[in-house]
Amino acid sequence: MKAHPKILVVDNDRNILAALRLSLTAEGYRLIGCCSAADALNKIQRGNVDLVVTEIHVNGVVESGFTFLTTLRHDTPHLPIIVISNCLDRDVEKRLISLGIKAIFSKPLELRLLRRTMRTLLIGSKTKSQFPKTI
């Protein structure tokens, strides 16, 4: 794992972005926040991003989130992605798993679990049982 991994956080809620910035920068992560899928894709194309944490309702719509994740998976298939949301259901979970998303969190976030999952993904472990999933 890099000394200061770059984490891209995508969420419409600026309070979530601020809380994650505070928590994750204290852990040594470099955080880039954005509120739209287009901005996120642009930032990924411009620089080295080590991990993405994204709300599934990008731009306020779940289908927009799936479009974003599908594009992200196509363009950067090995980039670790963590999905967060305040309304998940089994159909959404199945679609996320089909895209190769291994870490799915419901809001409110348990920051301790999020940080542990981030470390696991950044180290490159592929052991599925290490990825907590809360729905």
Backbone as a ProteinNet text record, in pm:
[ID]
protein_1_A
[PRIMARY]
MKAHPKILVVDNDRNILAALRLSLTAEGYRLIGCCSAADALNKIQRGNVDLVVTEIHVNGVVESGFTFLTTLRHDTPHLPIIVISNCLDRDVEKRLISLGIKAIFSKPLELRLLRRTMRTLLIGSKTKSQFPKTI
[TERTIARY]
84.5	0	89.2	51.8	125.2	122	220.3	226.3	105.2	60.9	-53.5	-144.6	-225.1	-311.9	-410.9	-440.2	-534.7	-672.8	-768	-903.7	-997.7	-1077.8	-1179.7	-1313	-1378	-1508.5	-1610.9	-1716.1	-1821.9	-1952.2	-2006.6	-2132.5	-2196.9	-2328.5	-2402.5	-2409.2	-2391.1	-2403.6	-2268.5	-2259.7	-2133.5	-2095	-2193.9	-2163.5	-2091	-2131.7	-2062.9	-1920.1	-1904.7	-1770	-1682.3	-1736.5	-1658.8	-1622.3	-1717.2	-1690.5	-1584.4	-1595.2	-1494.8	-1358.9	-1358.5	-1231.3	-1162.6	-1235.7	-1180.3	-1127.6	-1207.8	-1170.4	-1055.7	-1063.5	-965.2	-831.3	-832.7	-704.2	-629.1	-701.7	-638.5	-570	-615.9	-557.4	-442.1	-413.9	-303.5	-342.6	-471.6	-516.5	-522.7	-497.9	-520.7	-658.9	-747.7	-886.3	-921.1	-990	-1045	-1195.7	-1269.9	-1415.3	-1479.3	-1589.4	-1667.5	-1813.3	-1900	-2044.3	-2112.7	-2038.5	-2103.1	-2018.6	-2084.4	-2016.1	-1919.3	-1961.1	-1875.3	-1747.1	-1760	-1642.9	-1552.9	-1614.1	-1536.6	-1458.2	-1522.3	-1453.3	-1340.3	-1362.2	-1258.7	-1138.8	-1164	-1054.8	-980.1	-1049.1	-983.9	-893.5	-939.9	-860	-736.2	-744	-632.7	-524.7	-556.1	-454.4	-466.8	-365.5	-366.4	-462.4	-566.8	-660.5	-642	-625.1	-599.7	-726.2	-833.8	-957.3	-1070.1	-1190.7	-1308.9	-1411.2	-1464.5	-1578	-1690.3	-1799.9	-1906.2	-2044.8	-2128.1	-2271	-2328.9	-2425.2	-2487.4	-2581.4	-2635.5	-2725.8	-2646.2	-2552.2	-2472.9	-2568.2	-2553.1	-2641.9	-2786.4	-2805.2	-2937.1	-3021.5	-2967.7	-3045.2	-2964.8	-3026.7	-2955.3	-2905.7	-2982.5	-2937.5	-2815.3	-2807.7	-2688.8	-2567.2	-2587.3	-2479.7	-2434.3	-2528	-2490.9	-2420.5	-2462.8	-2394.2	-2250.5	-2234.2	-2101.1	-2014.9	-2069.5	-1993.3	-1958.9	-2050.4	-2024.1	-1910.9	-1914.9	-1807.3	-1675.4	-1680.1	-1560.2	-1500.4	-1583.9	-1537.5	-1475.4	-1536.7	-1485.6	-1350	-1341.1	-1218.8	-1105.5	-1138.1	-1037.1	-1079.1	-1068.2	-1123.9	-1062.4	-941.4	-876.1	-882.7	-947.6	-958.6	-1057.4	-1014.5	-1106.4	-1216.1	-1338.8	-1454.4	-1533.3	-1569.7	-1659.1	-1785.2	-1901.1	-2028.3	-2097.6	-2150.2	-2227.2	-2363.5	-2463.7	-2596.4	-2684.4	-2785.2	-2882.4	-3007.3	-3013.5	-3127	-3081.7	-3047.5	-3006.9	-3114.4	-3129.6	-3217.7	-3147.2	-3207.4	-3143.8	-3114.8	-3204.1	-3180.3	-3058.7	-3048.8	-2933	-2806.6	-2813	-2697.1	-2652.3	-2745.1	-2711.3	-2644.9	-2697.8	-2638.2	-2496.2	-2476.8	-2342.8	-2245	-2287.3	-2201.5	-2168	-2265.2	-2239.4	-2136.4	-2121	-2018.2	-1882.6	-1876.8	-1750.6	-1727.2	-1831.8	-1818.9	-1820.7	-1715.6	-1702.8	-1731.9	-1740.8	-1765.4	-1883.9	-1990	-2113.8	-2153	-2174.4	-2208.7	-2337	-2418.1	-2535.4	-2496.2	-2564.5	-2549.1	-2645.5	-2612.7	-2489.3	-2371	-2257.4	-2136.7	-2075.2	-2023	-1938.8	-1795.2	-1739	-1608.8	-1498.7	-1505.4	-1404	-1405.1	-1523.1	-1533.7	-1494.2	-1531.4	-1494.1	-1341.9	-1275.6	-1128.9	-1062.2	-1113.3	-1057.2	-1074	-1189.2	-1214.9	-1125.9	-1108.2	-1020	-878.1	-827.7	-692	-682.6	-783.7	-783.8	-781.8	-866	-870.3	-740	-684.2	-559.8	-441.7	-442.1	-335.6	-348.1	-470.8	-490.4	-542.6	-586.5	-639.9	-766.3	-780	-897.3	-988.6	-963	-1042.6	-1178	-1282	-1415	-1464	-1428.8	-1479.9	-1428.5	-1325.9	-1272.6	-1349.7	-1443.1	-1516.6	-1649.9	-1665	-1793.2	-1899.1	-2016.9	-2126.3	-2243.8	-2290.7	-2403.2	-2516.5	-2628.9	-2746.2	-2860.4
-117.3	0	123.8	223.8	349.4	418.6	505.4	578	668.9	735.9	826.9	802.9	696.6	664.8	778	793.1	895	831.4	885.1	832.7	934.9	890.5	975.2	941.5	1042.3	1024	1099.6	1027.1	1085.7	1078	1195	1198.6	1335.2	1337.2	1462.6	1541.8	1474.8	1536.5	1592.5	1723.3	1788.7	1760	1732.1	1697	1562.6	1467.9	1338.3	1359.4	1441.2	1469.3	1531.2	1626.4	1692.7	1595.3	1511.2	1414.4	1313.2	1264.2	1168.1	1234.8	1358.5	1431	1440.7	1479.1	1493.8	1360.7	1256.8	1125.6	1061.9	1066.2	993.6	1065.6	1198	1268.5	1249.5	1236.7	1209.6	1072.5	982.2	848.9	845.9	959.7	965.6	951.7	946.7	939.2	1078.2	1086.2	1210	1196.6	1289.5	1277.9	1380	1332.8	1419	1399.4	1506.1	1495.7	1556.5	1498.6	1555.9	1513.3	1588	1568.2	1512.6	1486.8	1436.7	1328	1245.1	1137.7	1194.1	1297.2	1356.6	1410.9	1481.1	1534.7	1420.5	1315.7	1201	1135.1	1109.7	1046	1133.5	1264	1358.2	1351.8	1347.9	1342.2	1209.3	1102.7	971.8	970.8	1030.9	1035.8	1123.7	1227.2	1321.3	1276.8	1188.7	1156.5	1016.8	978.4	846.3	845.3	767.6	745.6	601.2	579.4	444.5	369.1	443.1	380.2	480.6	431.3	516.8	475	575	555.4	638.7	574.1	647.1	610.9	710	692	628.8	539.8	478.4	576.5	671.8	771.6	890.9	866.2	974.3	1063.6	1192.1	1289.7	1272.5	1206.8	1191.8	1078.3	1000.2	894.6	765.4	655.7	528.7	483.1	502.2	459.4	537.9	663.5	742.7	682.8	633.4	566.9	440.3	362.3	240.3	272	376.7	418.7	457.8	535	575.8	453.5	360.6	241.9	153.2	140	59.7	122.1	253.7	323.6	308.8	327.1	315.3	175.9	73.7	-65.5	-91.7	-36.6	-56.3	12.3	137.5	216.4	179.5	139	107.6	-19.1	-134.8	-258.4	-301.4	-257.8	-303.9	-202	-88.8	14.2	-31.6	-38.1	-78.2	26.7	-22.4	65.4	21.2	119	97.1	177.8	114.2	182.2	204.6	326.1	360.9	412.1	396	446.3	450.6	536.2	539.5	459.1	400.7	312.6	203.6	91.2	-25	-131.8	-207.7	-324.1	-440.4	-555.8	-676.9	-664.5	-601	-585.2	-496.9	-388.3	-299.5	-373.6	-447.2	-523.1	-624.2	-696	-794	-726.4	-610.9	-538.2	-491.5	-446.2	-402.4	-519.4	-632.6	-751.3	-794.3	-784.1	-822	-730.4	-609.2	-516.4	-537.9	-633.6	-660.9	-576.7	-513.1	-433.8	-530	-526.5	-619.3	-556.3	-424.1	-355.5	-261.2	-289.3	-213.5	-174.6	-45.4	4.7	85.5	68.8	153.8	274.7	384.4	501.5	485.7	532.6	602.5	505.8	557.5	476.6	445.7	326.2	292.6	316.4	428.5	470	369.2	302.8	202	90.3	42.1	-63.2	-12.8	110.6	169.1	176.9	227.9	240.1	103	3.6	-131.3	-189.3	-169.1	-218.5	-147.8	-18.3	56.6	0.6	-22	-77.7	-213.8	-297.4	-430.5	-420.3	-335.5	-319.4	-261.1	-166.5	-104	-200.2	-287.8	-387.7	-488.9	-508	-596.4	-733.9	-752.1	-881.3	-911.4	-1032.9	-1074.3	-1165.6	-1178.9	-1266.8	-1203	-1258	-1200.6	-1186.1	-1276.8	-1271.6	-1150.6	-1083.3	-967	-839.3	-844.9	-726.3	-723.3	-638.6	-631.4	-575.3	-628.7	-582.8	-556.5	-432.1	-400.9	-348.4	-409.3	-367.8	-346.3
0	0	0	-79.4	-85	50.4	72.2	198.6	217.5	112.6	120.1	-0.1	4	-109.2	-138.7	-268.5	-313.3	-326.5	-251.7	-247.2	-311.3	-408	-468.8	-403.9	-345.6	-283	-365.8	-408.1	-490.3	-410.7	-377.3	-302.6	-322.2	-338.6	-354	-224.4	-113.3	18.4	62.8	63.4	100.9	246.7	332.1	470.9	478.5	395.8	389.1	340.6	236	184.5	292.5	366.2	471.8	583.3	623.5	731.5	689.2	566.1	517.7	500.8	454.3	440.4	575.9	677.3	812	864.4	853.3	906.3	828.6	696.9	616	604.6	600.8	596.1	728.1	838	967.7	966.8	879.9	866.6	766	702	606.8	460.8	432.7	293.7	233	103.4	28.2	-32.6	-4	-44.4	-151.6	-255.1	-358.5	-351.5	-333.5	-327.5	-450	-493.7	-602	-589	-655.9	-640	-764.4	-871.7	-993.1	-1058.7	-1136.8	-1208.6	-1312.1	-1382.9	-1485.3	-1424.1	-1312.5	-1242.7	-1194.6	-1141.6	-1092.1	-1204.9	-1317.8	-1430.8	-1480.8	-1483.9	-1526.1	-1431.5	-1301.4	-1203	-1209.9	-1237.4	-1251.2	-1373.5	-1482.7	-1605.4	-1589.8	-1504.7	-1489.2	-1392.8	-1301.2	-1202.1	-1148	-1073.1	-1010.5	-893.4	-906.7	-797.4	-755.6	-626.3	-576.2	-537.2	-505.2	-461	-475.2	-506.3	-518.3	-413	-342.4	-252.3	-312.7	-351.7	-419.8	-369	-364.5	-340	-466.8	-452.3	-569.3	-639	-565.1	-623.9	-674.8	-765	-823.3	-902.5	-887.1	-949.9	-902.4	-788.4	-729.9	-785.5	-879.2	-944.7	-944.6	-901.5	-893.4	-1030.7	-1135.9	-1268.9	-1314.3	-1274.2	-1304	-1234	-1112.3	-1039.3	-1109	-1160.1	-1231.6	-1363.4	-1430.9	-1553.9	-1520.9	-1413.6	-1368.8	-1335.6	-1257.6	-1217.3	-1336.2	-1430.8	-1550.7	-1632.1	-1649.5	-1721.5	-1646.9	-1516.5	-1433.6	-1443.3	-1435	-1445.4	-1583.2	-1686.9	-1822.8	-1841.7	-1795.9	-1816.4	-1721.2	-1599.3	-1497.6	-1422.8	-1487.9	-1431	-1297.6	-1267.2	-1144.5	-1030.7	-1055.5	-952.3	-844.7	-718.3	-611.4	-591.1	-571.2	-554	-431.6	-349.7	-236.8	-264.8	-252.4	-275.6	-142.4	-126.7	-7.7	-52.2	33.9	0.8	124.2	118	226.2	191.6	72.7	41.3	-56.3	1	-77.3	-66.1	-173.3	-167.1	-236.7	-235	-290	-439.2	-515.1	-658.6	-684.8	-610.6	-625.2	-585.2	-474.4	-428.6	-535.3	-595.3	-699.9	-819.4	-857.7	-971	-937.8	-815	-774.2	-775.4	-723.5	-721.7	-863.7	-954.8	-1094.9	-1160.3	-1107.3	-1157.1	-1089.5	-997.5	-930.1	-806.2	-754.9	-633	-515.3	-434.4	-322.7	-187.5	-183.6	-56.9	-73.9	2.2	-5.3	136.8	158.9	292.1	287.9	390.4	409.8	493.2	469.2	555.3	670.6	787.7	822.1	823.6	782.9	771.9	907.4	918.6	1032.4	984.6	1024.9	972.2	1000.3	1113.6	1146.2	1042	1005.9	903.9	766.6	735	606.9	594.9	698.7	694.7	683	756.3	748.8	607.6	549	413.7	312.6	330.2	240.7	245.8	366	380.2	311.1	331.3	270.5	118.5	63	-82.4	-136.3	-65.4	-111.4	-104.1	-8.4	1.6	-111.5	-159.4	-273.6	-238.8	-114.8	-74.9	-153.5	-197.7	-274.6	-193.7	-65.3	18.6	43.6	-16.3	-9.1	134.5	221.3	357	435.1	384.8	454.7	422.2	329.3	290.1	362.4	463.4	531.8	437.7	446	363.6	455.2	456.8	542	456.2	471.5	392.8	486.9
[MASK]
+++++++++++++++++++++++++++++++++++++++++++++++++++++++++++++++++++++++++++++++++++++++++++++++++++++++++++++++++++++++++++++++++++++++

